[in-house]
mmCIF file of C-alpha atoms and ligand atoms in Angstrom:
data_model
loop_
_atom_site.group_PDB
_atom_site.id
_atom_site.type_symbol
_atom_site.label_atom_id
_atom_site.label_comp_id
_atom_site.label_asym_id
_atom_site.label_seq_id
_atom_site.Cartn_x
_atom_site.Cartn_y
_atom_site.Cartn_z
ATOM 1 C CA UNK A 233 0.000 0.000 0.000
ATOM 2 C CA UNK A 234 1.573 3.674 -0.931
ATOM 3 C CA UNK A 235 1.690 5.399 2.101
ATOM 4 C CA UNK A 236 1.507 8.816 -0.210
ATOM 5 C CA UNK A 237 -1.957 9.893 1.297
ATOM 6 C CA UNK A 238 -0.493 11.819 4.268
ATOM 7 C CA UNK A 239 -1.646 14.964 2.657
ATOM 8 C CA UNK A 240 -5.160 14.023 2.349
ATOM 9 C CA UNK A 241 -5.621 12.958 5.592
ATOM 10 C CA UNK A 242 -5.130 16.658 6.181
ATOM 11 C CA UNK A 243 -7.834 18.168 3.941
ATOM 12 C CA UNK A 244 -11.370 17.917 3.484
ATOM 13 C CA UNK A 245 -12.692 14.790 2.358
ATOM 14 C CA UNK A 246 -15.501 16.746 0.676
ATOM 15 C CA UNK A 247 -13.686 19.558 -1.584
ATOM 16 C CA UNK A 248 -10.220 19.227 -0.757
ATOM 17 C CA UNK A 249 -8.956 21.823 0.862
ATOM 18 C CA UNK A 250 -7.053 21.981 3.729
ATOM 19 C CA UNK A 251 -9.415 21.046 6.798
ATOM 20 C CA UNK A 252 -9.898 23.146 10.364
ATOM 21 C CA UNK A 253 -9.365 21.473 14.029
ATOM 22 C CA UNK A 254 -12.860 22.849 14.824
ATOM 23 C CA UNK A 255 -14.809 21.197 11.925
ATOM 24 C CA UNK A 256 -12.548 17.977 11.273
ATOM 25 C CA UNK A 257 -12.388 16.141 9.283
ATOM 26 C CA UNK A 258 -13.501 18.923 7.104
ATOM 27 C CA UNK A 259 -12.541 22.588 6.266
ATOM 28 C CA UNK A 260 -15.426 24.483 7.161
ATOM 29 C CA UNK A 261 -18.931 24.108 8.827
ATOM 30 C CA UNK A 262 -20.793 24.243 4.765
ATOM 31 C CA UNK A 263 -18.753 21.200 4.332
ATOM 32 C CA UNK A 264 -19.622 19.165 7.546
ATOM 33 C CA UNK A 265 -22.905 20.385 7.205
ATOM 34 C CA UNK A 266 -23.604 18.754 3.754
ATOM 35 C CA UNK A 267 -21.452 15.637 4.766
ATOM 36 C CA UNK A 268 -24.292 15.619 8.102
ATOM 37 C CA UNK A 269 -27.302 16.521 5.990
ATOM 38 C CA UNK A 270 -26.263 14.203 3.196
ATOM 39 C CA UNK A 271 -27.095 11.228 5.968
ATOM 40 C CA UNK A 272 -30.514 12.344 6.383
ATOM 41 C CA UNK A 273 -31.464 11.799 2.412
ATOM 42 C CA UNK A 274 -30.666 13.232 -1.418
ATOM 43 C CA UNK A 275 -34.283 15.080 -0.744
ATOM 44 C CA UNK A 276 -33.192 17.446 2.239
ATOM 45 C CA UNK A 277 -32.047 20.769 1.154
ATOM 46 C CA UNK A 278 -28.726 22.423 1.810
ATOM 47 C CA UNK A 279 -29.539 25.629 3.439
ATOM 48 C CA UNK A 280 -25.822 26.631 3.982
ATOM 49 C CA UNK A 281 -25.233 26.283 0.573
ATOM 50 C CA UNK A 282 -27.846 27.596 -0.966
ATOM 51 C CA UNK A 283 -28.639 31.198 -1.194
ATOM 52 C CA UNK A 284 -31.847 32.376 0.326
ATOM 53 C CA UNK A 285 -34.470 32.438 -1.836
ATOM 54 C CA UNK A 286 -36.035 35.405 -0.136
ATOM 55 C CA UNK A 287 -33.079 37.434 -1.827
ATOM 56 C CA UNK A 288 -34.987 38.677 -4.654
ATOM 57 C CA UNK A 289 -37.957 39.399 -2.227
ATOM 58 C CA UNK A 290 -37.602 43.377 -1.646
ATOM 59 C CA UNK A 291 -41.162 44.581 -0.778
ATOM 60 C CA UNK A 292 -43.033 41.803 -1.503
ATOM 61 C CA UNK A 293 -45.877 40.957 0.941
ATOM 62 C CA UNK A 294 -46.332 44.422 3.082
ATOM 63 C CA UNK A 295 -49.673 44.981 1.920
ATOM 64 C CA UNK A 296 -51.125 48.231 3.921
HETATM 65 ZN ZN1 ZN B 374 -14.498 21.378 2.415
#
């Protein structure tokens, strides 16, 4: 077995880059989110990731 994989043991398993003590073994809390929420089902959505969709929502919905 090549024992070459002592860098990757040292970055996130998810994008690859290098990975933080607080969110081991990945480099940020989007990435262990979506490793977490990828265990409860495909059909749960990312809201981390995802931008809000109430972005585009300026004034909508204050009716006086
Ligand atoms: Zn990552």
């Amino acid at each position: 077995m090549p024992n070459n994989n002592r860098a990757d043991r040292r970055t996130c398993p998810l994008c690859g880059d290098p990975r933080e003590e607080a969110f081991k073994p990945f480099c940020s809390r989007g990435c262990r989110d979506r490793d977490l929420l990828s265990w409860f089902g495909e059909t749960y959505r990312v809201p981390a990731v995802e931008p809000p969709e109430g972005s585009l929502a300026g004034e909508q919905g204050e009716e006086d």
